[in-house]
mmCIF file of C-alpha atoms in Angstrom:
data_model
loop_
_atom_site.group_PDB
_atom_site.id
_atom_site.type_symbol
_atom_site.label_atom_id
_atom_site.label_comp_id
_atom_site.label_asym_id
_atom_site.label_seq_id
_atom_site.Cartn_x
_atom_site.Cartn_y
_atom_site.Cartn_z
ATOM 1 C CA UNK S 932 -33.551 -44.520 27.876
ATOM 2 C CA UNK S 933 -37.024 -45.931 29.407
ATOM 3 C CA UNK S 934 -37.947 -47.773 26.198
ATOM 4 C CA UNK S 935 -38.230 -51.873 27.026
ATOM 5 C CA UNK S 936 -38.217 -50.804 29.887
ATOM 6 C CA UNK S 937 -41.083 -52.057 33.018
ATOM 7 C CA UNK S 938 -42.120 -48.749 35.097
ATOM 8 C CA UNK S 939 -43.898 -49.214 38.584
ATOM 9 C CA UNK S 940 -45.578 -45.788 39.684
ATOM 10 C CA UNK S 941 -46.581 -45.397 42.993
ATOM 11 C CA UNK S 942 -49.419 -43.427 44.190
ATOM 12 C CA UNK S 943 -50.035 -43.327 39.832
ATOM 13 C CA UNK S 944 -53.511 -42.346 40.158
ATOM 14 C CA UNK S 945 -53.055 -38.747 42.011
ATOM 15 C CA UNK S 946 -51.771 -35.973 40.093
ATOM 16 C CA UNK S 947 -47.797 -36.512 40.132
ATOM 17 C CA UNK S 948 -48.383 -39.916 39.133
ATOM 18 C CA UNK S 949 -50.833 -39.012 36.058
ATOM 19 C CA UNK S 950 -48.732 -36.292 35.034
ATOM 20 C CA UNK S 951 -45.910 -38.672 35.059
ATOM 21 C CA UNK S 952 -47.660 -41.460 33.337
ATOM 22 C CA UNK S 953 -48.622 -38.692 30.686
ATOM 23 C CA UNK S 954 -45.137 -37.694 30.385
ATOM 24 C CA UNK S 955 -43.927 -41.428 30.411
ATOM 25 C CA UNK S 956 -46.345 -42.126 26.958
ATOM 26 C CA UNK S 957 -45.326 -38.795 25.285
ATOM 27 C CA UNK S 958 -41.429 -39.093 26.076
ATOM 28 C CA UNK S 959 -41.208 -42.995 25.914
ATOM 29 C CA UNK S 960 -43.713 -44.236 23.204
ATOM 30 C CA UNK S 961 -42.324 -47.983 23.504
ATOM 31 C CA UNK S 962 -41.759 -48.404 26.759
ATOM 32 C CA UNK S 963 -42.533 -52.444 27.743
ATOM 33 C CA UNK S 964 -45.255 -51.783 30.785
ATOM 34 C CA UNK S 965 -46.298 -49.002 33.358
ATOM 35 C CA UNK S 966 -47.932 -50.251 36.144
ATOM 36 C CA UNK S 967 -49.794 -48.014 38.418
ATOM 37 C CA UNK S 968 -50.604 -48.482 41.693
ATOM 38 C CA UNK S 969 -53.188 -47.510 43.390
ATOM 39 C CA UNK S 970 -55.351 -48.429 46.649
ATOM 40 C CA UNK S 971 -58.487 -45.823 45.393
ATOM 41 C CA UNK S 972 -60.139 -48.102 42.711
ATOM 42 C CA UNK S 973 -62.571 -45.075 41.415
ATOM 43 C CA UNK S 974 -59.408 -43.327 40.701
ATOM 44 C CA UNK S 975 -58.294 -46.346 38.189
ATOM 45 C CA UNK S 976 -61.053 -46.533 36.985
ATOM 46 C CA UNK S 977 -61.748 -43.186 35.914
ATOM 47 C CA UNK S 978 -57.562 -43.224 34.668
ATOM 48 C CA UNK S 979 -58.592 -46.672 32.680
ATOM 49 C CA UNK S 980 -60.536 -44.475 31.205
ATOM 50 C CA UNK S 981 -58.604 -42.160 29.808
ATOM 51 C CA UNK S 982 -55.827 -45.166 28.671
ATOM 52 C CA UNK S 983 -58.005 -47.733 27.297
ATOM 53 C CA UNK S 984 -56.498 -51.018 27.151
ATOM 54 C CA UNK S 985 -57.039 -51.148 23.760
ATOM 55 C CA UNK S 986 -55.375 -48.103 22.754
ATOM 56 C CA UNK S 987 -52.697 -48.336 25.758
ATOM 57 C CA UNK S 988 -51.768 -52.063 25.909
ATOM 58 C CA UNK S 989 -48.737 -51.395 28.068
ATOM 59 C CA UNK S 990 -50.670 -49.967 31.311
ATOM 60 C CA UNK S 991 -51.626 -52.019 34.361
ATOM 61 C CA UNK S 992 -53.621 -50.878 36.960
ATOM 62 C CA UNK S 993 -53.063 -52.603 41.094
#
């Protein structure tokens, strides 16, 4: 359903939106982008993290 598909998540660095993102990689392995945003840049970069680019070449991070 959410394969192709672009996903803007709000607010993706507190808990909803990493369990959603989590969810979102399990449920929808080729889904097109997921872009989180964020205004707490420790937060993204602790998430970047745990999606490397290299291994997660979909996610985004505003």
């Amino acid at each position: 359903m959410l394969n192709n598909k672009t996903i803007l998540i709000t607010g993706g660095t507190g808990s909803l939106g990493k369990a959603l993102t989590a969810h979102m990689f399990k449920t929808y392995p080729n889904v097109k982008k997921i872009i989180i945003l964020s205004r707490d840049e420790q937060k993204q970069f602790v998430m970047a993290q745990e999606y490397p680019i290299d291994k997660y070449p979909q996610i985004r991070f505003f």
